[in-house]
PDB file of C-alpha atoms in Angstrom:
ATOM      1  CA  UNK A   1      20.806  20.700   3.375  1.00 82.00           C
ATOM      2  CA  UNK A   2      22.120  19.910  -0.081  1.00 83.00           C
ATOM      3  CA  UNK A   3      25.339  19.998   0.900  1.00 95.00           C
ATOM      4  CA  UNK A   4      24.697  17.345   3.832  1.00 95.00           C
ATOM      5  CA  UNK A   5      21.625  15.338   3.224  1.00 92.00           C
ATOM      6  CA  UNK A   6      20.730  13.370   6.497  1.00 93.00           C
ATOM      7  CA  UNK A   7      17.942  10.922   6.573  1.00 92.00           C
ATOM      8  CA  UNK A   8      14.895  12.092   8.036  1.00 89.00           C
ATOM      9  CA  UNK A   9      12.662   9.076   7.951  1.00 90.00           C
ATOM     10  CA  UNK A  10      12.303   5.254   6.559  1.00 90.00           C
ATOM     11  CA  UNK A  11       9.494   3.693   5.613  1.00 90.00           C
ATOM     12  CA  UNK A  12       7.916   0.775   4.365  1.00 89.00           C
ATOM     13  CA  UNK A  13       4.523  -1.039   3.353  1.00 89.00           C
ATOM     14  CA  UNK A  14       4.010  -4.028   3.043  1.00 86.00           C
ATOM     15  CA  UNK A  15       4.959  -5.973  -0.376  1.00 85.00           C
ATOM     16  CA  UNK A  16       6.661  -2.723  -1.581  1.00 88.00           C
ATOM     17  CA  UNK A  17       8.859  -2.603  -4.485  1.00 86.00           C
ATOM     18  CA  UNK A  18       9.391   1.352  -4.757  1.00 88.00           C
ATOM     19  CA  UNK A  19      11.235   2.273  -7.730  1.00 87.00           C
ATOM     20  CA  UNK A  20      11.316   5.838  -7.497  1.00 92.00           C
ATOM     21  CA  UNK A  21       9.294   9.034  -6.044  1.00 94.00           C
ATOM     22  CA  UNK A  22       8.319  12.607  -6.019  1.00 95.00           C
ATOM     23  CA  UNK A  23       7.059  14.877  -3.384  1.00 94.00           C
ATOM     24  CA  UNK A  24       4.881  17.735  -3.591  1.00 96.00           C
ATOM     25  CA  UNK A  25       5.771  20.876  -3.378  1.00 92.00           C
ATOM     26  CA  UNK A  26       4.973  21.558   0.426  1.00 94.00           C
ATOM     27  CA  UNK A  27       6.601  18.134   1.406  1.00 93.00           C
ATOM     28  CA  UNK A  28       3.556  16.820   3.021  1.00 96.00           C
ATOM     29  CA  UNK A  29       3.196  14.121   0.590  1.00 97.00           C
ATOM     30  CA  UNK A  30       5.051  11.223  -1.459  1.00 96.00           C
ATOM     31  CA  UNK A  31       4.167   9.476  -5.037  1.00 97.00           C
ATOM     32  CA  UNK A  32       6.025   6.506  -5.169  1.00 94.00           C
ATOM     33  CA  UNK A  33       5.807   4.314  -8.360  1.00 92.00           C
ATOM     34  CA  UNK A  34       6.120   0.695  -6.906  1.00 90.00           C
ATOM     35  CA  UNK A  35       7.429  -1.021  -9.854  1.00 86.00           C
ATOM     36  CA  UNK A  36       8.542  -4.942  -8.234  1.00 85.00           C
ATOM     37  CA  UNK A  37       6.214  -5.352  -5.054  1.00 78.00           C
ATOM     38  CA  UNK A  38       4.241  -7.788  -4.650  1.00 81.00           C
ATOM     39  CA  UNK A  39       0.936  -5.731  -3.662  1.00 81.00           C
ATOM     40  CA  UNK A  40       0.569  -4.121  -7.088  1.00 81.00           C
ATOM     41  CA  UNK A  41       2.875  -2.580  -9.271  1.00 86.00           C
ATOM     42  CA  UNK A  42       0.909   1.520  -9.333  1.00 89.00           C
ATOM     43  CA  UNK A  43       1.562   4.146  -7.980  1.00 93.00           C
ATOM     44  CA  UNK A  44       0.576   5.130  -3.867  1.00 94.00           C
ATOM     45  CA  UNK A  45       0.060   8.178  -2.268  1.00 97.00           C
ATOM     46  CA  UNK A  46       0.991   8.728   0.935  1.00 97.00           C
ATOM     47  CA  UNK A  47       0.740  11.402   3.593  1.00 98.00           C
ATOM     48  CA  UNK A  48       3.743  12.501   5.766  1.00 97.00           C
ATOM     49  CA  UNK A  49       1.982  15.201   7.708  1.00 96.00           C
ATOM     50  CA  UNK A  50       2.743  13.077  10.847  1.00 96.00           C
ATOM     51  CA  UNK A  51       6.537  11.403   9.917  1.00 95.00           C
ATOM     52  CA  UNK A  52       5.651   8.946  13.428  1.00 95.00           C
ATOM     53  CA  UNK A  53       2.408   8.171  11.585  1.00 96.00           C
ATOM     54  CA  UNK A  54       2.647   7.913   7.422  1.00 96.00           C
ATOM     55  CA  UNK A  55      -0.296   6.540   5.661  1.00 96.00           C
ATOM     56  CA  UNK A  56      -1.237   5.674   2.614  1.00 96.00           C
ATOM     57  CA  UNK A  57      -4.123   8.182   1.221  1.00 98.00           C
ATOM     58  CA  UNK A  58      -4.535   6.722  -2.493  1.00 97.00           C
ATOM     59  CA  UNK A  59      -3.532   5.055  -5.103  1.00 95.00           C
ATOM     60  CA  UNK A  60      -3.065   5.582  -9.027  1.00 94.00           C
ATOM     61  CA  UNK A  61      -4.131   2.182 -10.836  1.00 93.00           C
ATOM     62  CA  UNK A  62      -4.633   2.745 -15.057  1.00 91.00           C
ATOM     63  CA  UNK A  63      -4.645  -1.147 -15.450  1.00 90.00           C
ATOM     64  CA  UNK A  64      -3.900  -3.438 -12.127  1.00 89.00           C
ATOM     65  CA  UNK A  65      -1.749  -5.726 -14.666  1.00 90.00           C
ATOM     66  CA  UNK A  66       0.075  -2.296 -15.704  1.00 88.00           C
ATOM     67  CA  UNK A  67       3.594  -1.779 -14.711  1.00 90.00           C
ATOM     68  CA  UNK A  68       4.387   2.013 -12.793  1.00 90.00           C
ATOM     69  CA  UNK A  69       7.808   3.209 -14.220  1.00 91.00           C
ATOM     70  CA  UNK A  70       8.650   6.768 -12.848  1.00 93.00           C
ATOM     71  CA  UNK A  71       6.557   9.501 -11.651  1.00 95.00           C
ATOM     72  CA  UNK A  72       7.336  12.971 -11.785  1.00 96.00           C
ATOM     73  CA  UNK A  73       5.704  16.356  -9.921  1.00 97.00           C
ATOM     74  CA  UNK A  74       5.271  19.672 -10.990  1.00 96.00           C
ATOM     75  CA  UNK A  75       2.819  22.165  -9.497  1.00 95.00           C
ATOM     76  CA  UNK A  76       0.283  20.388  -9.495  1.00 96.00           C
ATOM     77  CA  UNK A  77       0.287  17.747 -12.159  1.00 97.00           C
ATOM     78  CA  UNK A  78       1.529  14.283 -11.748  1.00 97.00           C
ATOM     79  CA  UNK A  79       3.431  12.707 -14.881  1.00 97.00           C
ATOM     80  CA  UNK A  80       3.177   8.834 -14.768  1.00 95.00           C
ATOM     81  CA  UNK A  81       5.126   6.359 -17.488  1.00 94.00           C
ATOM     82  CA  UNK A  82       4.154   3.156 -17.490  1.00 92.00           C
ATOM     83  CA  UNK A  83       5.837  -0.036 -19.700  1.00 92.00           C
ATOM     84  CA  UNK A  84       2.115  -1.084 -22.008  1.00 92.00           C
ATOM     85  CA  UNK A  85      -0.279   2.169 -20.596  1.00 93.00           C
ATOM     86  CA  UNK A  86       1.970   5.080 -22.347  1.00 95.00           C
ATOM     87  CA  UNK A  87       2.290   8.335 -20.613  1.00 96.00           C
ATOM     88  CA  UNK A  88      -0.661   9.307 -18.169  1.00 96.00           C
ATOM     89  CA  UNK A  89      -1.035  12.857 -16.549  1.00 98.00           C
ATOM     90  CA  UNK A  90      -3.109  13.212 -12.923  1.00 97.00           C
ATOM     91  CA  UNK A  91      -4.452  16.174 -11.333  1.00 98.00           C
ATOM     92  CA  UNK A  92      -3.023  15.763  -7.635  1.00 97.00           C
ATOM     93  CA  UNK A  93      -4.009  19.029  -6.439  1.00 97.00           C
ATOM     94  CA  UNK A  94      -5.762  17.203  -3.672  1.00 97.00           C
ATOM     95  CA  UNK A  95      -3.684  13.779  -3.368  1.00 97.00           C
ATOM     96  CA  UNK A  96      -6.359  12.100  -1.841  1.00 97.00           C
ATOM     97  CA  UNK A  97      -8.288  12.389  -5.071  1.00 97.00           C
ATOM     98  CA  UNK A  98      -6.338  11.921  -7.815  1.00 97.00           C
ATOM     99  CA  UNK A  99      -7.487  11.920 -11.365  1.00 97.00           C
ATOM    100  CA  UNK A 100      -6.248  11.330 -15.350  1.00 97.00           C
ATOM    101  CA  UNK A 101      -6.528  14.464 -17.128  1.00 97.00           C
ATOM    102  CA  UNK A 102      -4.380  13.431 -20.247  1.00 97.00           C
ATOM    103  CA  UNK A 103      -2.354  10.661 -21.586  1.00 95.00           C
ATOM    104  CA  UNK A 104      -0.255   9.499 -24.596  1.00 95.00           C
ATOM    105  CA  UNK A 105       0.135   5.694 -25.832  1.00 87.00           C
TER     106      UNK A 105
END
């Protein structure tokens, strides 16, 4: 509800340092760029089929030195800034698989 947003579910995982997120279009999964955790700053993939059971499915890594800024959805396509790896674009049309397609530096 727009209007009323009510919190449906919190989450964590352990050394996270989300910094912002997108979910698909079916709401069955999150992309959260983890930009200040302490278990790698890149993007994770998680699956919230089951919101009493959320897991972590995969995870977006260009560099594991490389900073995740935001991440954005549409359709099918996830757009990924980083801070020193440019702009990346993944195929998530199965998030358990992700893959670059393009990018821009």
């Amino acid at each position: 509800n727009k209007v009323s947003p009510s919190l449906i579910k919190r989450f964590n995982y352990s050394g996270s340092g989300a910094h912002n997120m997108d979910l698909s279009a079916d709401g069955k999964h999150i992309y959260i760029s983890d930009e200040i955790g302490t278990s790698g700053n890149w993007t994770r993939v998680f699956d919230l089929n089951d919101l009493d059971n959320i897991q972590e499915i995969s995870q977006i890594i260009v560099d594991p030195a490389a900073v995740a800024h935001n991440c954005y959805r549409k359709d099918t396509l996830l757009y990924q800034a980083y801070y020193t790896e440019g702009v990346r674009v993944w195929s998530v049309a199965d998030p358990n698989n992700p893959y670059e397609i393009a990018y821009y530096d």
